[in-house]
CSV table of N, CA and C in Angstrom, one decimal:
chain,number,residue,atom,x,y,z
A,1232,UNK,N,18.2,-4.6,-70.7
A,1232,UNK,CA,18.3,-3.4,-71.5
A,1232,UNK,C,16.9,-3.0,-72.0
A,1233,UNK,N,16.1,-3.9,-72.3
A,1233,UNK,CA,14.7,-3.6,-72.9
A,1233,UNK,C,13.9,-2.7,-71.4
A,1234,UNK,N,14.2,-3.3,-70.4
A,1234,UNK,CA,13.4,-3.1,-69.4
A,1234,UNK,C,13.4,-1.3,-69.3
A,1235,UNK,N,15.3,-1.4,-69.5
A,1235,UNK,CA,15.5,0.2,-69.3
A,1235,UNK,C,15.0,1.4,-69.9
A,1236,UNK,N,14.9,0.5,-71.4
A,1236,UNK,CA,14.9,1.7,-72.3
A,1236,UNK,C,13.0,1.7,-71.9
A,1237,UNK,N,12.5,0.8,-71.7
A,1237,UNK,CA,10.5,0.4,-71.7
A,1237,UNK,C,10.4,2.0,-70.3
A,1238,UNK,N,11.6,1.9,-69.3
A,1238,UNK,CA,11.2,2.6,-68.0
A,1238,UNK,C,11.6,3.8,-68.2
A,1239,UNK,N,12.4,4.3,-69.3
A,1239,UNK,CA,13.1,5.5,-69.4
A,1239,UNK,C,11.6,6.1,-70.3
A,1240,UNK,N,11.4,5.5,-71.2
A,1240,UNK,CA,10.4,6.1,-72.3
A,1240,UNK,C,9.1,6.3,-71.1
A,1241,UNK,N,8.6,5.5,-70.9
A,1241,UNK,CA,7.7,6.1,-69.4
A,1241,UNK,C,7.8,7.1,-68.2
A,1242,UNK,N,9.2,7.4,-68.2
A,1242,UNK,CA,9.6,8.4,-67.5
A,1242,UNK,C,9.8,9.6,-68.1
A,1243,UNK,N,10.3,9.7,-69.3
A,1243,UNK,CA,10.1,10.7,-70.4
A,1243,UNK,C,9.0,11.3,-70.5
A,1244,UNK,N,7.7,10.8,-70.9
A,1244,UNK,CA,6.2,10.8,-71.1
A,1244,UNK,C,6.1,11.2,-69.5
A,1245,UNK,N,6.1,10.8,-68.5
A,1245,UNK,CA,5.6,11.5,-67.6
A,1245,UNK,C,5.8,13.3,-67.3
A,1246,UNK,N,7.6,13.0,-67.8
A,1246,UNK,CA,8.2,14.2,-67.4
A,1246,UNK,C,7.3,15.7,-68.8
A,1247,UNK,N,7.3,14.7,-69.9
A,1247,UNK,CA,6.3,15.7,-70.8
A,1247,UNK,C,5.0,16.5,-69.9
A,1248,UNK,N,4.4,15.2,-69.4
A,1248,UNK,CA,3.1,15.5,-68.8
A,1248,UNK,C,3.2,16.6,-67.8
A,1249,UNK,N,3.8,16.2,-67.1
A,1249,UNK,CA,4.6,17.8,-66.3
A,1249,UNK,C,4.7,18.9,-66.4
A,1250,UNK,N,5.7,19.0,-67.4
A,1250,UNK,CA,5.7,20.1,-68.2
A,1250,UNK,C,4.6,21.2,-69.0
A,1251,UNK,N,3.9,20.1,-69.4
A,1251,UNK,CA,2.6,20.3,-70.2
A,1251,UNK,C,1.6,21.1,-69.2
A,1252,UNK,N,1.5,20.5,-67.5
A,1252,UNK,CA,0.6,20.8,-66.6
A,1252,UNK,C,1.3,22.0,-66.1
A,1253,UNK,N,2.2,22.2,-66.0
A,1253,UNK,CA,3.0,23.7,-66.2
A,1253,UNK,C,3.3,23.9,-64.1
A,1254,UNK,N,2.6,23.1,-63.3
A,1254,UNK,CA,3.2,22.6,-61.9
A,1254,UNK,C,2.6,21.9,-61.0
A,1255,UNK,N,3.6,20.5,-61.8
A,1255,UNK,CA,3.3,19.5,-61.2
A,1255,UNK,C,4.7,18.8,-61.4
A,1256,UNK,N,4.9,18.1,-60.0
A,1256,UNK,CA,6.1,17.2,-59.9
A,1256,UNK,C,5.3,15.9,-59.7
A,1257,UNK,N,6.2,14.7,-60.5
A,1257,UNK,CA,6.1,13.2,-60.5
A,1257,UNK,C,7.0,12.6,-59.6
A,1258,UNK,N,6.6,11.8,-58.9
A,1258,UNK,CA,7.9,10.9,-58.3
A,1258,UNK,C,7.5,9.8,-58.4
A,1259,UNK,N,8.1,9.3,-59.0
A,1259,UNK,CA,8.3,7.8,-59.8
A,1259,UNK,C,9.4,6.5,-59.4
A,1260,UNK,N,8.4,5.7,-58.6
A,1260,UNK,CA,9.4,4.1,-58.2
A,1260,UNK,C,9.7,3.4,-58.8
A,1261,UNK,N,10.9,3.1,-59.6
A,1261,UNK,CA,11.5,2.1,-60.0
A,1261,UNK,C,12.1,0.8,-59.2
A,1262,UNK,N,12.0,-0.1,-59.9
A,1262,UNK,CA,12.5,-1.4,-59.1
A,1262,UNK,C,13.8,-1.5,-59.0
A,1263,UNK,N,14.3,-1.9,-58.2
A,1263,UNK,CA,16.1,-2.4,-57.7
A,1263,UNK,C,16.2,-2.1,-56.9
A,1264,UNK,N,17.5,-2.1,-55.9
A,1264,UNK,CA,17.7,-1.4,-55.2
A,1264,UNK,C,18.2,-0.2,-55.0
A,1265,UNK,N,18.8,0.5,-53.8
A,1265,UNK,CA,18.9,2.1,-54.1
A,1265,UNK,C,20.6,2.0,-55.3
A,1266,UNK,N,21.1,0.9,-55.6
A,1266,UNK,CA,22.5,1.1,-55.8
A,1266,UNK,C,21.9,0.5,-57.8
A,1267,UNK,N,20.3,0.3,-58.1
A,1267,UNK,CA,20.9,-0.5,-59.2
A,1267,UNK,C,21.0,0.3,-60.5
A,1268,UNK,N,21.3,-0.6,-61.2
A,1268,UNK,CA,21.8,-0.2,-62.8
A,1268,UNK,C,19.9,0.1,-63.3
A,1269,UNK,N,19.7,-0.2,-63.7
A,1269,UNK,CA,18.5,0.0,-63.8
A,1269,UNK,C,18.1,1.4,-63.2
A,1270,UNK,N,18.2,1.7,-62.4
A,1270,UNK,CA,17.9,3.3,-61.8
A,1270,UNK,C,18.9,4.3,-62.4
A,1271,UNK,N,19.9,3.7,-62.6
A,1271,UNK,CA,21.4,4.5,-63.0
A,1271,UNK,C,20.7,4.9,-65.1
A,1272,UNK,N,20.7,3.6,-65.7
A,1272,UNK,CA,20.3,3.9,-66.7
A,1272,UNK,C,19.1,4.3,-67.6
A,1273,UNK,N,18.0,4.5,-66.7
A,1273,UNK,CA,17.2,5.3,-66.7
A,1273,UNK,C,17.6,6.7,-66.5
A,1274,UNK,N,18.1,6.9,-65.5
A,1274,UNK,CA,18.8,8.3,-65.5
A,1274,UNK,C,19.5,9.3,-66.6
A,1275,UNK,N,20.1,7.8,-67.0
A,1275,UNK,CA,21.5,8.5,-68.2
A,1275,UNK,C,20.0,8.4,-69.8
A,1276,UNK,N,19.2,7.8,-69.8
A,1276,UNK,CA,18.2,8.1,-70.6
A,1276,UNK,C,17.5,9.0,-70.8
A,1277,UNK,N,16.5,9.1,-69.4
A,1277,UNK,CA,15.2,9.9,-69.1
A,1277,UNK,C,15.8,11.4,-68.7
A,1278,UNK,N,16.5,11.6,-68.3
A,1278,UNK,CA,16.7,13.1,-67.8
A,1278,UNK,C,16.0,13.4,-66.9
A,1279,UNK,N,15.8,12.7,-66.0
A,1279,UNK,CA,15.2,13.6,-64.0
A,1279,UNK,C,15.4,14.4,-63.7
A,1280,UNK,N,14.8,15.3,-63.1
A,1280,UNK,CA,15.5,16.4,-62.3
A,1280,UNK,C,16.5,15.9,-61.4
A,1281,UNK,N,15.6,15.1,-60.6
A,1281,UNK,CA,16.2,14.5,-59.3
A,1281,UNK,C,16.1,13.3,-58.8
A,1282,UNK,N,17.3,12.6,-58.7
A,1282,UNK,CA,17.3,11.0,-58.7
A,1282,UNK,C,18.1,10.9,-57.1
A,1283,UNK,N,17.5,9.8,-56.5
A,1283,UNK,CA,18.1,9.4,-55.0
A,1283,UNK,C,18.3,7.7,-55.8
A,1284,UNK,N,19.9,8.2,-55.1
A,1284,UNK,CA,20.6,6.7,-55.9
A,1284,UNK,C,21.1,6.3,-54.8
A,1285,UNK,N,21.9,6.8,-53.9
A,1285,UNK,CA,22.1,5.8,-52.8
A,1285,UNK,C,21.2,5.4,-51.3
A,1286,UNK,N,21.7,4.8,-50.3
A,1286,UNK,CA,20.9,4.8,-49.2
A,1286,UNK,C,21.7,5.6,-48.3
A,1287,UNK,N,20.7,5.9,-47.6
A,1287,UNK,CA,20.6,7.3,-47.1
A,1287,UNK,C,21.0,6.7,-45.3
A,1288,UNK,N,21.6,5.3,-45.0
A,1288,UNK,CA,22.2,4.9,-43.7
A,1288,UNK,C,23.8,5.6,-44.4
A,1289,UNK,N,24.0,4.9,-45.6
A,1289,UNK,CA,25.2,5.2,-45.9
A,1289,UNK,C,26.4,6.6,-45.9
A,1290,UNK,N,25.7,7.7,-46.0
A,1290,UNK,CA,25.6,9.1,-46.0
A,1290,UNK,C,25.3,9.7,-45.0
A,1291,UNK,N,24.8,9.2,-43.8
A,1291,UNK,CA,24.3,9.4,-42.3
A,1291,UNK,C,22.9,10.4,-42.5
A,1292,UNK,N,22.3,10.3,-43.5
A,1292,UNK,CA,21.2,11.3,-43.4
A,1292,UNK,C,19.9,10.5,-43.2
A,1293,UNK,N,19.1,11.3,-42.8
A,1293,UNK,CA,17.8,10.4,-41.7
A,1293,UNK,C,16.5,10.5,-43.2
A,1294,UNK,N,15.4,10.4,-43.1
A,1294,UNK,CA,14.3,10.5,-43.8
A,1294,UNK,C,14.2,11.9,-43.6
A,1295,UNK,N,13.7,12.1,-42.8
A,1295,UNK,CA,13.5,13.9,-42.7
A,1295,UNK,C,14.7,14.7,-42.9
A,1296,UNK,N,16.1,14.4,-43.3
A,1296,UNK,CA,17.0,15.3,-44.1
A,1296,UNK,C,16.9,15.2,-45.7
A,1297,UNK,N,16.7,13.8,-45.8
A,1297,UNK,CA,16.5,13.6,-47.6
A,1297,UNK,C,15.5,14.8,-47.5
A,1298,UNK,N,14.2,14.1,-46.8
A,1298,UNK,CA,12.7,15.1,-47.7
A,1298,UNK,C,13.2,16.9,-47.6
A,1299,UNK,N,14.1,17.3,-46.5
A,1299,UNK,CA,14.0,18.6,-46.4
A,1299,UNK,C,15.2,18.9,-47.7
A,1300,UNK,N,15.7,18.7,-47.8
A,1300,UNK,CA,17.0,18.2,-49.1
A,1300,UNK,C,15.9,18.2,-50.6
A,1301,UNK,N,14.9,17.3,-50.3
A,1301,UNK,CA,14.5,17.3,-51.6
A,1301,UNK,C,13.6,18.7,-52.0
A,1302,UNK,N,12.6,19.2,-50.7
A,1302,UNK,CA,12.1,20.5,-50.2
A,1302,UNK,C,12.9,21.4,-51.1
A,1303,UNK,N,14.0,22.0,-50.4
A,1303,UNK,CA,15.1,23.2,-50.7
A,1303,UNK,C,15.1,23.2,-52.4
A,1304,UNK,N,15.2,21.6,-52.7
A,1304,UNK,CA,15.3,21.4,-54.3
A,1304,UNK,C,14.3,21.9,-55.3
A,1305,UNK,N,13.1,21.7,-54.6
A,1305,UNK,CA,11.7,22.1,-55.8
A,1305,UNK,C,11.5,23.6,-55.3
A,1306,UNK,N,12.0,23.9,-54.2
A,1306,UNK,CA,11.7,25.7,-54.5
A,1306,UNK,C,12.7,26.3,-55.0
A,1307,UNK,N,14.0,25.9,-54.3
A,1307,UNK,CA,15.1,26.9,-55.8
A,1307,UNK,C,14.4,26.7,-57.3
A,1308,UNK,N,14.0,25.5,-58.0
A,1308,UNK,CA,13.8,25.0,-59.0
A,1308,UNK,C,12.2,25.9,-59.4
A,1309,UNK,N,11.4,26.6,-58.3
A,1309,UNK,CA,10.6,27.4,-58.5
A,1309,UNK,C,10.7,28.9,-58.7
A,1310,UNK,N,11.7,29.2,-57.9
A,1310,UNK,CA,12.0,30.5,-57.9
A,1310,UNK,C,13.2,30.9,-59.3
A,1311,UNK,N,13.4,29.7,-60.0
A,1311,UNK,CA,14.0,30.0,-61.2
A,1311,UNK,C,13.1,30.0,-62.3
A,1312,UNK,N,11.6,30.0,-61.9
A,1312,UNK,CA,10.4,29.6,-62.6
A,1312,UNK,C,10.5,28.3,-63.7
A,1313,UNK,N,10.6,27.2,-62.8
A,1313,UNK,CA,10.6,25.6,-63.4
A,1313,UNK,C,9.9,25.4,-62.0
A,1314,UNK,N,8.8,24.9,-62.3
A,1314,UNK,CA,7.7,24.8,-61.3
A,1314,UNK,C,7.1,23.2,-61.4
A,1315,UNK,N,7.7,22.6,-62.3
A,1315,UNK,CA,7.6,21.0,-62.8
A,1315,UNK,C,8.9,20.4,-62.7
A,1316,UNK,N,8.9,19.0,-62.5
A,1316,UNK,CA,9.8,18.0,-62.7
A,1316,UNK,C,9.7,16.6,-62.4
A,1317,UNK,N,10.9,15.8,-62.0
A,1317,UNK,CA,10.3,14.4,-62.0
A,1317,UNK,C,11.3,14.6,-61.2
A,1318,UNK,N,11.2,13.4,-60.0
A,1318,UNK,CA,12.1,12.8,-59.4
A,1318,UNK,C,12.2,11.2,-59.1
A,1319,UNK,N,13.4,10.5,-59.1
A,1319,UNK,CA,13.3,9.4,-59.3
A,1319,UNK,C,14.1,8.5,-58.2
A,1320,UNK,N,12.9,7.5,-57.3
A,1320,UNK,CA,13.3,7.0,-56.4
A,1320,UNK,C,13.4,5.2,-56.9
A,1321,UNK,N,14.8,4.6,-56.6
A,1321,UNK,CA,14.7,3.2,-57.1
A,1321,UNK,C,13.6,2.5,-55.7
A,1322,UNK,N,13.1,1.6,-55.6
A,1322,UNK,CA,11.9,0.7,-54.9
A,1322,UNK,C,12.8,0.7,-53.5
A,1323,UNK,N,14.2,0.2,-53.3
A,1323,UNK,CA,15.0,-0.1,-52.5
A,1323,UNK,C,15.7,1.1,-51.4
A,1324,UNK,N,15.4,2.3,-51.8
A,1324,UNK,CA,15.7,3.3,-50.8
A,1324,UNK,C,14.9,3.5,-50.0
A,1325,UNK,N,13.8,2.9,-49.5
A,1325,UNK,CA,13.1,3.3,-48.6
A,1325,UNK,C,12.7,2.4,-47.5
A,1326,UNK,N,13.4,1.0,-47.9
A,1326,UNK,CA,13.1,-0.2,-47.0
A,1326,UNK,C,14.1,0.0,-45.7
């Protein structure tokens, strides 16, 4: 619980910093795997734009559909002029 709330408040503060730099996106690794609680409640804390919570065998999508998936994401998110965010990958999605 402490770890959560220690990684949420760091992800909070980044996501300020963002905002503040007015366009700039963070993507920020947390530890677990792609399925853990720890990623989950951080989430339900920090407020992400955009969190990859499961693994991407499971869903049939490759690396290069995530990134073009995450792509589509920050320019809709531009073209509504929000030109900042965070996104949040657990350690374990990418092994």
């Amino acid at each position: 619980d402490t770890v959560c709330r220690t990684l949420s408040s760091y992800i909070g503060q980044l996501g300020r910093l963002a905002q503040c730099a007015g366009n700039l996106w963070v993507f920020i690794r947390i530890m677990g795997d792609p399925w853990s609680h720890v990623a989950v409640q951080c989430t339900l804390q920090a407020h992400p734009n955009i969190v990859l919570l499961s693994g991407s065998r499971l869903h049939g999508q490759s690396l290069p559909g995530i990134v073009k998936s995450l792509c589509d994401i920050i320019v809709k998110r531009h073209k509504a002029g929000h030109s900042c965010g965070v996104v949040l990958l657990p350690l374990g999605l990418l092994q």
